[in-house]
Coordinates of C-alpha atoms and ligand atoms in Angstrom, one line a residue:
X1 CA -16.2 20.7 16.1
X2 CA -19.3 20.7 18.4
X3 CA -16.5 21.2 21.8
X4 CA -15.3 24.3 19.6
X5 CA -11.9 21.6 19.4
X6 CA -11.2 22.4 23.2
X7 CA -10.5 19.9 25.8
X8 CA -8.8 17.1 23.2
X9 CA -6.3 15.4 24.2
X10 CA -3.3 14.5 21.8
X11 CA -3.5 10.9 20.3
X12 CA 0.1 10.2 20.6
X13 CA 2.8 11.8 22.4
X14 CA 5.2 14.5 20.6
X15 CA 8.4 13.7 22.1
X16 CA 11.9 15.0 21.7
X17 CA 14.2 12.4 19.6
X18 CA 16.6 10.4 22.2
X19 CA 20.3 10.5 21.3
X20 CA 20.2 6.5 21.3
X21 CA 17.3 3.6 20.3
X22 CA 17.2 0.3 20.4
X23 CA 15.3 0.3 16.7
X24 CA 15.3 3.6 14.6
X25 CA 12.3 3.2 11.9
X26 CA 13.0 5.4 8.9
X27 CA 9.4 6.5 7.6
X28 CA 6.1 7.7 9.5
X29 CA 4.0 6.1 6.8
X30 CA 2.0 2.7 7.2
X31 CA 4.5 0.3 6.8
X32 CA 7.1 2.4 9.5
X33 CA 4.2 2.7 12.1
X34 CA 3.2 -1.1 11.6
X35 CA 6.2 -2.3 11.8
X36 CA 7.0 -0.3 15.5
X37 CA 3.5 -1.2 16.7
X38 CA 4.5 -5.6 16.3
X39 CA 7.9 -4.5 17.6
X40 CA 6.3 -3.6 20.7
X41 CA 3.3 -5.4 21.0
X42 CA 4.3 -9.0 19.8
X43 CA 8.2 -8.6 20.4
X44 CA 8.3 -6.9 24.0
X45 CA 10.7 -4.2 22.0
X46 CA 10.5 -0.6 23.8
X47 CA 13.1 1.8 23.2
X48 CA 11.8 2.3 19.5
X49 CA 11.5 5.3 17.4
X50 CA 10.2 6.2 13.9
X51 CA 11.6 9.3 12.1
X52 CA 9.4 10.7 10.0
X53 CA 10.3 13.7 7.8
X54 CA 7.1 15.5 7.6
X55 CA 4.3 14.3 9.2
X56 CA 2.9 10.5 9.5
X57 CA 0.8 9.4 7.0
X58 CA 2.0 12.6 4.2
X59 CA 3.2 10.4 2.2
X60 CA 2.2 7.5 0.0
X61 CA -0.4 6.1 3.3
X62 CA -2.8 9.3 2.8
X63 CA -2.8 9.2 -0.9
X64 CA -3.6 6.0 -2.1
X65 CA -7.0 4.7 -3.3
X66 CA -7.2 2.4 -0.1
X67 CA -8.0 -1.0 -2.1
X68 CA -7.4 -4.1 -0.2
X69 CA -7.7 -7.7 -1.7
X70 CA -5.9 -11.0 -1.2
X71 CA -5.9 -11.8 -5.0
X72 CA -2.7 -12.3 -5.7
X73 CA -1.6 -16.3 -7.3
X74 CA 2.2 -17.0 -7.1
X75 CA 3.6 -18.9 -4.1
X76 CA 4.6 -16.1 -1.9
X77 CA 2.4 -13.4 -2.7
X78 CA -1.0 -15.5 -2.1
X79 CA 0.2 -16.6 1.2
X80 CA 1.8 -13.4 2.4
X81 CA -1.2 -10.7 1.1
X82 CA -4.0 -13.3 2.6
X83 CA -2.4 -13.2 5.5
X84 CA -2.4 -9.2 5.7
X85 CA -6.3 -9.4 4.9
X86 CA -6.6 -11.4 7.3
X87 CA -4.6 -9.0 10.2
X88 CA -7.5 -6.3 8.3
X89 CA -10.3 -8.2 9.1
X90 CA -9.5 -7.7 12.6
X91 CA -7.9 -4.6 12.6
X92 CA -10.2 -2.1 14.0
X93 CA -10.9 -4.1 17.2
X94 CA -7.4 -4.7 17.4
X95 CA -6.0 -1.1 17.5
X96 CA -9.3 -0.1 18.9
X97 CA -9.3 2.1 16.1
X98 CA -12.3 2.3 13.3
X99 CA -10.4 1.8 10.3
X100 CA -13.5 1.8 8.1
X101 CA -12.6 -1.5 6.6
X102 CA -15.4 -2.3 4.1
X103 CA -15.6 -5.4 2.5
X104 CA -17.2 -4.6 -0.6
X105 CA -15.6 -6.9 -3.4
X106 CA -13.4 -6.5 -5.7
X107 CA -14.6 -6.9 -9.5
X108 CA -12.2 -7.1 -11.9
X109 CA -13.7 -7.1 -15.1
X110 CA -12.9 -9.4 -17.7
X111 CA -13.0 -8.9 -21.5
X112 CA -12.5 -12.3 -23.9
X113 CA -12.6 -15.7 -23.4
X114 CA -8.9 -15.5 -22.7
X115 CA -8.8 -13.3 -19.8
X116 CA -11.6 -15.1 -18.5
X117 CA -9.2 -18.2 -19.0
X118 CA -6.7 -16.8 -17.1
X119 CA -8.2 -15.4 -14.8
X120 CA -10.2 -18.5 -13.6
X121 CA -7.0 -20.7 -13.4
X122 CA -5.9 -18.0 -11.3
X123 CA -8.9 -17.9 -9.1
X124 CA -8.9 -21.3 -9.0
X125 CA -5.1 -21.5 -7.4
X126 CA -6.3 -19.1 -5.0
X127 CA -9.1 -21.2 -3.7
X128 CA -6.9 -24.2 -3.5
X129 CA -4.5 -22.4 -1.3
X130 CA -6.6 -20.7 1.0
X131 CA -8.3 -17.7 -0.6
X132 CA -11.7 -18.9 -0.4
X133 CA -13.3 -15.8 -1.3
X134 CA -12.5 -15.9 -5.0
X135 CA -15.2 -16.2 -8.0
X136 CA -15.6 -15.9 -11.4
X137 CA -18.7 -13.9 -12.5
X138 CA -20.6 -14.2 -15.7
X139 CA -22.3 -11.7 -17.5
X140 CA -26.0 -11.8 -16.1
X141 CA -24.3 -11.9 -12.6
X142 CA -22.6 -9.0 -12.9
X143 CA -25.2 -7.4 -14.6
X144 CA -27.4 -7.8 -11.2
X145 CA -24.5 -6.5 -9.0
X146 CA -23.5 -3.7 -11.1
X147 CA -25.9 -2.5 -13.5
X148 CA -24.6 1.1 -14.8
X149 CA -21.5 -0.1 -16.6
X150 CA -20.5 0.0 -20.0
X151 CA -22.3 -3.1 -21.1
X152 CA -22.9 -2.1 -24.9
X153 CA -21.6 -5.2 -27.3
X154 CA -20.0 -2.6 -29.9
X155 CA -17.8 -1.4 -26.8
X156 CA -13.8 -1.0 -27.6
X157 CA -13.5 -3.7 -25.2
X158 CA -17.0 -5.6 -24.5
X159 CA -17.3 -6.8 -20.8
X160 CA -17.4 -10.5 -20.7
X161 CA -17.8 -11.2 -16.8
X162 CA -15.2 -11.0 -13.8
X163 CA -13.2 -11.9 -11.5
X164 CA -14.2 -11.0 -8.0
X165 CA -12.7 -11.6 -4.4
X166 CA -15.8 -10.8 -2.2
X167 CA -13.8 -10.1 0.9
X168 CA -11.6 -7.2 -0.7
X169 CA -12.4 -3.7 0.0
X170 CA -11.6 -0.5 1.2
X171 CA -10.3 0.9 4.4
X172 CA -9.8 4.7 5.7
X173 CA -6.1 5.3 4.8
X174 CA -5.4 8.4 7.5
X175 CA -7.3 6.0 10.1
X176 CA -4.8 3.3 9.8
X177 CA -1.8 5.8 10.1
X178 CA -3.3 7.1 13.2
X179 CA -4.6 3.7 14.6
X180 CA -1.1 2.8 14.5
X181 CA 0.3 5.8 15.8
X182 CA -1.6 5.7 18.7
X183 CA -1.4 2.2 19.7
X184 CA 2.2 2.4 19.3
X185 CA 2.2 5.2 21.5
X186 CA 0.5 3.7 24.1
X187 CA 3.5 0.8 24.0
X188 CA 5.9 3.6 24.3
X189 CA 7.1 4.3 20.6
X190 CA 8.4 7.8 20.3
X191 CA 7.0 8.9 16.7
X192 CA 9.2 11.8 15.9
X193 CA 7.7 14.1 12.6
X194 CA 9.5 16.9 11.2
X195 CA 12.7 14.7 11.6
X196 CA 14.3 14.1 8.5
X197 CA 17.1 11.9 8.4
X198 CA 19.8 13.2 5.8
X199 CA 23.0 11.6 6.6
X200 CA 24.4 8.1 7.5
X201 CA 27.3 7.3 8.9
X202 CA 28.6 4.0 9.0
X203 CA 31.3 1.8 10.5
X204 CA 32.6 -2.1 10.8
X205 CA 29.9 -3.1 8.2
X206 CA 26.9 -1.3 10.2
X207 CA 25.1 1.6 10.5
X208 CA 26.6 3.6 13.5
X209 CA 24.5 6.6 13.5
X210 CA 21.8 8.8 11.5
X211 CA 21.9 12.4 11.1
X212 CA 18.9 13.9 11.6
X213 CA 17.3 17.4 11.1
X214 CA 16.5 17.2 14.6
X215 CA 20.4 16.0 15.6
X216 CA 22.7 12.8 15.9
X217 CA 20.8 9.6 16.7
X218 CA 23.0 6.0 17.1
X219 CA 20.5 3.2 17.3
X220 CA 21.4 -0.4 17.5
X221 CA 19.1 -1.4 14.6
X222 CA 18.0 0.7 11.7
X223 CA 15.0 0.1 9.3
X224 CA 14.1 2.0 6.3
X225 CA 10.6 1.8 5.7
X226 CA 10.3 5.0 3.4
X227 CA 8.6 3.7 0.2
X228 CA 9.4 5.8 -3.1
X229 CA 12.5 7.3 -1.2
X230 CA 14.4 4.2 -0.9
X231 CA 16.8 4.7 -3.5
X232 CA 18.2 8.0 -1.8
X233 CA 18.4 6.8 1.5
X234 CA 20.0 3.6 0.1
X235 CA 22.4 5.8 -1.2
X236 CA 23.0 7.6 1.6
X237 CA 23.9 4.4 3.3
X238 CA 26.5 4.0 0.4
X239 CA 24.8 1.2 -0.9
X240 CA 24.9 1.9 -4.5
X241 CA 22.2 0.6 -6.6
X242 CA 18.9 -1.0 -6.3
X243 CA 16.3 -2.7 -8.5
X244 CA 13.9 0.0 -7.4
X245 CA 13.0 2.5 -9.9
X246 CA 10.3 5.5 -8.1
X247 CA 7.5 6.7 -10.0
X248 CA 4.6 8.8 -9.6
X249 CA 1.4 7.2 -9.0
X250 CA -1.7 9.8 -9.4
X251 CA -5.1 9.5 -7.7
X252 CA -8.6 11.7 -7.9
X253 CA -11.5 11.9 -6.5
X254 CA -15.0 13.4 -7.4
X255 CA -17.6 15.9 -6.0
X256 CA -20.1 13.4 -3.5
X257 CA -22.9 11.9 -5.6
X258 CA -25.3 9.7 -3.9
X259 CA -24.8 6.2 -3.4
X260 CA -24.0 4.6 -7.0
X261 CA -21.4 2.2 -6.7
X262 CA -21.0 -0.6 -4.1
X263 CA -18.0 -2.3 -4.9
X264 CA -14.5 -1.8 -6.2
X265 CA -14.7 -2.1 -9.9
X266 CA -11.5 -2.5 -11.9
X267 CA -10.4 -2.5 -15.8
X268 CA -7.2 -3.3 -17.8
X269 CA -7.8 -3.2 -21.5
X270 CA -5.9 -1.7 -24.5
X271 CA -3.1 -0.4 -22.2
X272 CA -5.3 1.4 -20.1
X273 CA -5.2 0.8 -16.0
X274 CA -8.2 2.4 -13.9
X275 CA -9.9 1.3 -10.9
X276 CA -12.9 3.2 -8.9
X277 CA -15.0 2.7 -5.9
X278 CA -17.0 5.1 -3.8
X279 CA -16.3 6.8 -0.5
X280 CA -18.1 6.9 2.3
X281 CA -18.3 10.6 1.8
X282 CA -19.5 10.1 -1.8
X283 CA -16.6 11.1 -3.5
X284 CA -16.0 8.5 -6.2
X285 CA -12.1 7.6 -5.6
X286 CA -10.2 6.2 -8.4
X287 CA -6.7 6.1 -10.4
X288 CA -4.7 4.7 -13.4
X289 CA -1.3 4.0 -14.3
X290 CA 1.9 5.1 -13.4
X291 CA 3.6 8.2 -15.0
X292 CA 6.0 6.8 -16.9
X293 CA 9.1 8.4 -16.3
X294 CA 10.8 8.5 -13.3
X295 CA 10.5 11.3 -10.1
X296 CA 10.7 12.2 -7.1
X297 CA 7.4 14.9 -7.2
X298 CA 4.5 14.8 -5.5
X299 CA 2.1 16.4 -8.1
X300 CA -0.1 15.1 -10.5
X301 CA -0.1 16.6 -14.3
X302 CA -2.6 16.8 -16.9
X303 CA -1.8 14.2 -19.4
X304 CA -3.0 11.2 -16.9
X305 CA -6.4 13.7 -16.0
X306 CA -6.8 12.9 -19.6
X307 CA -6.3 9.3 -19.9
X308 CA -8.0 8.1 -16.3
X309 CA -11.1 10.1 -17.9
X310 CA -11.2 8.4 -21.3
X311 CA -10.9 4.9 -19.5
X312 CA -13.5 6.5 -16.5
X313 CA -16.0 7.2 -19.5
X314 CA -15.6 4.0 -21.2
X315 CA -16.3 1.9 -18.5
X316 CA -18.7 4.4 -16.4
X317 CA -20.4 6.5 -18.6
X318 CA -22.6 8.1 -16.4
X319 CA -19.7 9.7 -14.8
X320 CA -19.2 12.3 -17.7
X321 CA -20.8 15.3 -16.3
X322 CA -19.2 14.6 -12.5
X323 CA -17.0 17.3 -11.1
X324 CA -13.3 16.3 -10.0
X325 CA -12.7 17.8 -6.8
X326 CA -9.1 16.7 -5.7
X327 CA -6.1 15.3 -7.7
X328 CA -2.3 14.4 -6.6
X329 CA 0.0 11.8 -7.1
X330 CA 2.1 9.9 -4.6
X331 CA 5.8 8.4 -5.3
X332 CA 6.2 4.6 -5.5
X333 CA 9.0 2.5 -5.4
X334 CA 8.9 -0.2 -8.2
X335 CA 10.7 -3.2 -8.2
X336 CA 11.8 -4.7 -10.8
X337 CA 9.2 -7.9 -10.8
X338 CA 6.3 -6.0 -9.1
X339 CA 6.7 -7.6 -5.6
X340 CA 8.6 -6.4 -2.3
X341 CA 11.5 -6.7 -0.2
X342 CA 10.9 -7.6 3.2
X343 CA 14.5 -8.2 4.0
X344 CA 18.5 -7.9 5.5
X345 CA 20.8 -5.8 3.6
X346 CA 24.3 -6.0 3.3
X347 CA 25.1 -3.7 6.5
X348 CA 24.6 -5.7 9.6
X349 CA 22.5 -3.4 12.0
X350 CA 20.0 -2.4 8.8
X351 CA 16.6 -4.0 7.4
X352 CA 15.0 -2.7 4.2
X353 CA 11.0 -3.1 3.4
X354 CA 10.4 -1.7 -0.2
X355 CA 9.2 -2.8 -3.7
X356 CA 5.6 -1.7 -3.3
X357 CA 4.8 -0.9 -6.2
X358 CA 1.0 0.5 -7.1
X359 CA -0.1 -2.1 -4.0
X360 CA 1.5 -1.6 -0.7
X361 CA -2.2 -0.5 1.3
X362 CA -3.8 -3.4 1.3
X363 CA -0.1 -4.8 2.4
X364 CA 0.3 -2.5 5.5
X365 CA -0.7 -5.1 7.9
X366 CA 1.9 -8.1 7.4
X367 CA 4.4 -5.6 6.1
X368 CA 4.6 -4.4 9.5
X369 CA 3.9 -7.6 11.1
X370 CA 6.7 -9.3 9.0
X371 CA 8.9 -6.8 9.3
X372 CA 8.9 -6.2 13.0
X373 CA 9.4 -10.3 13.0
X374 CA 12.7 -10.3 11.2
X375 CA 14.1 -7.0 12.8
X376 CA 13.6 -8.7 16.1
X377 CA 14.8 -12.1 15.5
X378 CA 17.5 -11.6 13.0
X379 CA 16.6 -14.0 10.5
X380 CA 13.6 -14.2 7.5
X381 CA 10.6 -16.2 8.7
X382 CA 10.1 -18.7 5.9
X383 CA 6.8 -16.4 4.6
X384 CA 9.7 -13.5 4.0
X385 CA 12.5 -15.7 2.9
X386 CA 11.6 -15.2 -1.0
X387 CA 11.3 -11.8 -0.9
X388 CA 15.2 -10.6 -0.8
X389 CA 17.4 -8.6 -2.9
X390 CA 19.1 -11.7 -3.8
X391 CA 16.4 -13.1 -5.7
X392 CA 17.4 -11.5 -9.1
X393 CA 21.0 -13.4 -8.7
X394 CA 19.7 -16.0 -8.3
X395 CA 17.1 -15.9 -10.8
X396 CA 14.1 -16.5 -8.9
X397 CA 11.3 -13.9 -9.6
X398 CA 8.2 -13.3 -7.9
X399 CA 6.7 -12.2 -11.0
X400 CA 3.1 -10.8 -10.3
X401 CA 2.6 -7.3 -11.0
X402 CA 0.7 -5.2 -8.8
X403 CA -1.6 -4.1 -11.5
X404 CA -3.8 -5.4 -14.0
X405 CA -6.7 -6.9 -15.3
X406 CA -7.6 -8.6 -11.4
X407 CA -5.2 -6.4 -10.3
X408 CA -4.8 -3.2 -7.8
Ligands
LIG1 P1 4.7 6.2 2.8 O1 3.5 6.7 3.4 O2 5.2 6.9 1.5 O3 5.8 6.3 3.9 C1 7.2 6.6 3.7 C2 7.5 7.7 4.6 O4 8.9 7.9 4.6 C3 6.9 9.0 4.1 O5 6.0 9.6 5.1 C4 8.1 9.9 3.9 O6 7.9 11.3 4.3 C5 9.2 9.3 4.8 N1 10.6 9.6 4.5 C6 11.1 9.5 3.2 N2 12.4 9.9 3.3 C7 12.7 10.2 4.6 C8 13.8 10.6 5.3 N3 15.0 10.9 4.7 N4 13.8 10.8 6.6 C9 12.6 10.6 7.3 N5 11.5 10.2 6.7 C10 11.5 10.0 5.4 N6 -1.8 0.4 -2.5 C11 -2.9 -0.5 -2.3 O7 -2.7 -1.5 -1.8 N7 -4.1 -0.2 -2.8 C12 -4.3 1.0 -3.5 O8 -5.5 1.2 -3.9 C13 -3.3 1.9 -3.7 N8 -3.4 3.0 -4.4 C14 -2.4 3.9 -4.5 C15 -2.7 5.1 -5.2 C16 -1.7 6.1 -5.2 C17 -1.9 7.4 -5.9 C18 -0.4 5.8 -4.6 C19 0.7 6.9 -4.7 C20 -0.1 4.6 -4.0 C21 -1.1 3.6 -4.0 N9 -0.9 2.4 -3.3 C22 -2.0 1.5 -3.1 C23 0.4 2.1 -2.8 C24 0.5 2.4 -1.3 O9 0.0 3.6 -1.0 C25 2.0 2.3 -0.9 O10 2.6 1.1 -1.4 C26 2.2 2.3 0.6 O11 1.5 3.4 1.2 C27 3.7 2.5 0.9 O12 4.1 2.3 2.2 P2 4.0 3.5 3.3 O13 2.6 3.8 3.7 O14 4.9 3.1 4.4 O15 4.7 4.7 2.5

C-alpha cells in the first residue's frame, strides 16, 4: 500500500499448462501445494504441475480456523500428526515464509470425572509415545490461564479442568498456501489456477490423460489432492464409490476486540462442538459442527449461526454483545472412521490423499511430505501404510475422530 502496489514482483510464476508432466497434482489447496513442494525439494522431481480450478488456497486452506495440535492417541495418527507439528515448528524458516505459527495451547476443556478419565489416559499415551507437550489441567490452573470462562457450578455442563497440548496453536492459513506456492516455484513447479480438470480418460489400468478447462494434459503420474471434491473426481476416474461422504463445515469470525484470549479453547458437551481462539487482527475466530447433510456448497446458513452462538455464550459469556463480521463454510471430505487416506488406488499411474475430515490444517505439512514420499517411490512408507482404502476390508480402523472433547 505505501508503494501505491507498484514495482511488486509476482510470487510465483503464472505459466501456461504443458501438454505433458511428469506429476499432475489435482488441487491448488495445502495439501496439493505441499505435496509438489517435497516432490521437488526432497525428491529431485521437476516437471510437476498442480491444477487448480480457481485459485490456490479458495478452497478449504483459506477457510479453516487454522488450529494445529499433535493430540491425537491411536497408533498412526499420534505418530503421523506429531510429525506434521513438528515440520510446523520449523516451517517458516523453512519456506522463508512467516507463517504466523503461534504456539498458544490448546485447552480442551473437560466436564466430569469421566472425561477427565479419559482424557488423561489419553494424554498419558501421548507422552509415552513422543508427545511430550501434553497435560492435564485442574480447575485452579485453568482458572489462572483463562479466567473469563463460564466457570459458574449451576452451568449446563460445569467445567472440571482440561486437557491441554502447550505446543498447539495457530498458523496464518493464506501464508501457508503462498509459502508453498512460492517455494515450489522457485523449484520449478508450474501452479496452474483457473484450470479445472473435468474429464479423465483412462487406459491399460492407468490414467492416460486429464481434460482440462485449459486443454489435454497426459502426465505420467496423477494425484488428487482436492479435499471435499474427491468423490466427483473419483468418479470421473470411473472409480465408483468411496467411504468419503463431503459435508459443509462453517466458520465465523468477530469484529477485532482487544486482546482477551490467548489460547485455543475448545468444548464438546451435550452434542455441541465449538472451538475459538483469537486472531492476530483481533477477530475472535471460531466454528462448530458439521452441517449434517451432505453438499457440495460453499455457504454457510443460519441454523449453525444459531447453534455456534448458544454454545459461544455458554462457554464465553462475555462474547454476547460482539459483532460477527464474516461467516462461510468450506466442504470436507469425511471418512468413514475420521482419519485419511494417504494412499495408491486401483489405477496404476494415480495416488489419492483424502479423509480430512474437520482436521486437515494442522495436517498440511506431512500430508504433503508423505504424500510426495509415496508418489515418488511407489510404495507406502511404513508411517502411511495404515492409512489405505483397504483398511475397511480388512477391518482395521483408525478410529479417532477429528472432533471432540480434546479435539479440532
Ligand atoms: P482445499 O483447500 O479444499 O484444496 C482442494 C482444492 O482442489 C481446492 O482449491 C479446489 O478448488 C480444488 N479442486 C477441486 N476440484 C477440482 C478440479 N476438478 N480441478 C482442479 N481443482 C479442483 N483443519 C484443521 O486442522 N484445523 C482447523 O481448525 C480446521 N478448521 C476448519 C474449518 C472449516 C470451516 C473448514 C471448512 C475446514 C477446517 N479444517 C481444519 C480442515 C482443513 O481446512 C482441510 O482438511 C484442509 O484444508 C484440506 O486440504 P486442502 O487444503 O488441500 O483442501
Amino acid at each position: 500500500g505505501m508503494t501505491g502496489q507498484k514495482g511488486w514482483s509476482r510470487q510465483w510464476r503464472d505459466p501456461e499448462p504443458k501438454a505433458h508432466y511428469d506429476v499432475v497434482i489435482v488441487g491448488g489447496g495445502l495439501h496439493g501445494l505441499a505435496t509438489a513442494y517435497y516432490l521437488a525439494k526432497a525428491h529431485g522431481l521437476r516437471n510437476i504441475a498442480v491444477l487448480e480450478k480457481g485459485w490456490i488456497g479458495g478452497g478449504n486452506a483459506g477457510r479453516n480456523t487454522t488450529i494445529v495440535r499433535s493430540n491425537y492417541a491411536q497408533p498412526g495418527n499420534r505418530e503421523f500428526y506429531e510429525h506434521s507439528l513438528q515440520l510446523w515448528e520449523n516451517l517458516s524458516h523453512e519456506l522463508n515464509y512467516n507463517v504466523m505459527f503461534s504456539q498458544r495451547s490448546h485447552i480442551a476443556l473437560l466436564h466430569s470425572p469421566g472425561a477427565i478419565d479419559a482424557a488423561a489416559r489419553n494424554y498419558n499415551t501421548m507422552r509415552l509415545t513422543g508427545t511430550p507437550d501434553t497435560e492435564i489441567w485442574d480447575l485452579s490452573k485453568l482458572k489462572r490461564a483463562v479466567p473469563h470462562l463460564n466457570y459458574a457450578p449451576d452451568a449446563r455442563f460445569p467445567i472440571m479442568g482440561a486437557a491441554v497440548q502447550k505446543r498447539a496453536g495457530t498458523a496464518r492459513h493464506d501464508a501457508v498456501a503462498w509459502g508453498y506456492a512460492r517455494a515450489a516455484d522457485a523449484l520449478g513447479v508450474d501452479i496452474i489456477q483457473n484450470c479445472k480438470v473435468d474429464g479423465i480418460a483412462r487406459g491399460g489400468g492407468r490414467i492416460t490423460a486429464l481434460e482440462t478447462s485449459r486443454g489435454r494434459i497426459t502426465a505420467g503420474k496423477v494425484a488428487f489432492a482436492v479435499a471435499g471434491s474427491t468423490s466427483l473426481l473419483w468418479q470421473m476416474a470411473g472409480l465408483g464409490r468411496l467411504p468419503i461422504e463431503s459435508h459443509k463445515l462453517q466458520a465465523f469470525v468477530s469484529e477485532p476486540l482487544k486482546p482477551l484470549l490467548d489460547q485455543v479453547v475448545v468444548f464438546g458437551m451435550g452434542g455441541a462442538h465449538f472451538y475459538i481462539s483469537q486472531s492476530d487482527k483481533g477477530g475472535m475466530v471460531f466454528g462448530g459442527d458439521l452441517d449434517w447433510y451432505k453438499s457440495y456448497a460453499q455457504r454457510g446458513n443460519l441454523p449453525i449461526v444459531q447453534d455456534v452462538a448458544e454454545a459461544a455464550m455458554s462457554v464465553l459469556p462475555c462474547l454476547g454483545r460482539v459483532k460477527l463480521l464474516r461467516h462461510w463454510s468450506g466442504v470436507v471430505d469425511m471418512s468413514m472412521d475420521g482419519s485419511h487416506f494417504i494412499c495408491k488406488t486401483p489405477l496404476d499411474n494415480l495416488y489419492l490423499n483424502a479423509g480430512w475430515n474437520y482436521g486437515g490444517f494442522k495436517a498440511s505439512p506431512a500430508s504433503g511430505w508423505w504424500f510426495a514420499d509415496l508418489i515418488a517411490n511407489d510404495r507406502p512408507a511404513p508411517m502411511i501404510a495404515p492409512f489405505d482404502l483397504k483398511r475397511f476390508e480388512r477391518g482395521v480402523q483408525i478410529d479417532e475422530r477429528g472432533a471432540g472433547p480434546d479435539c479440532k
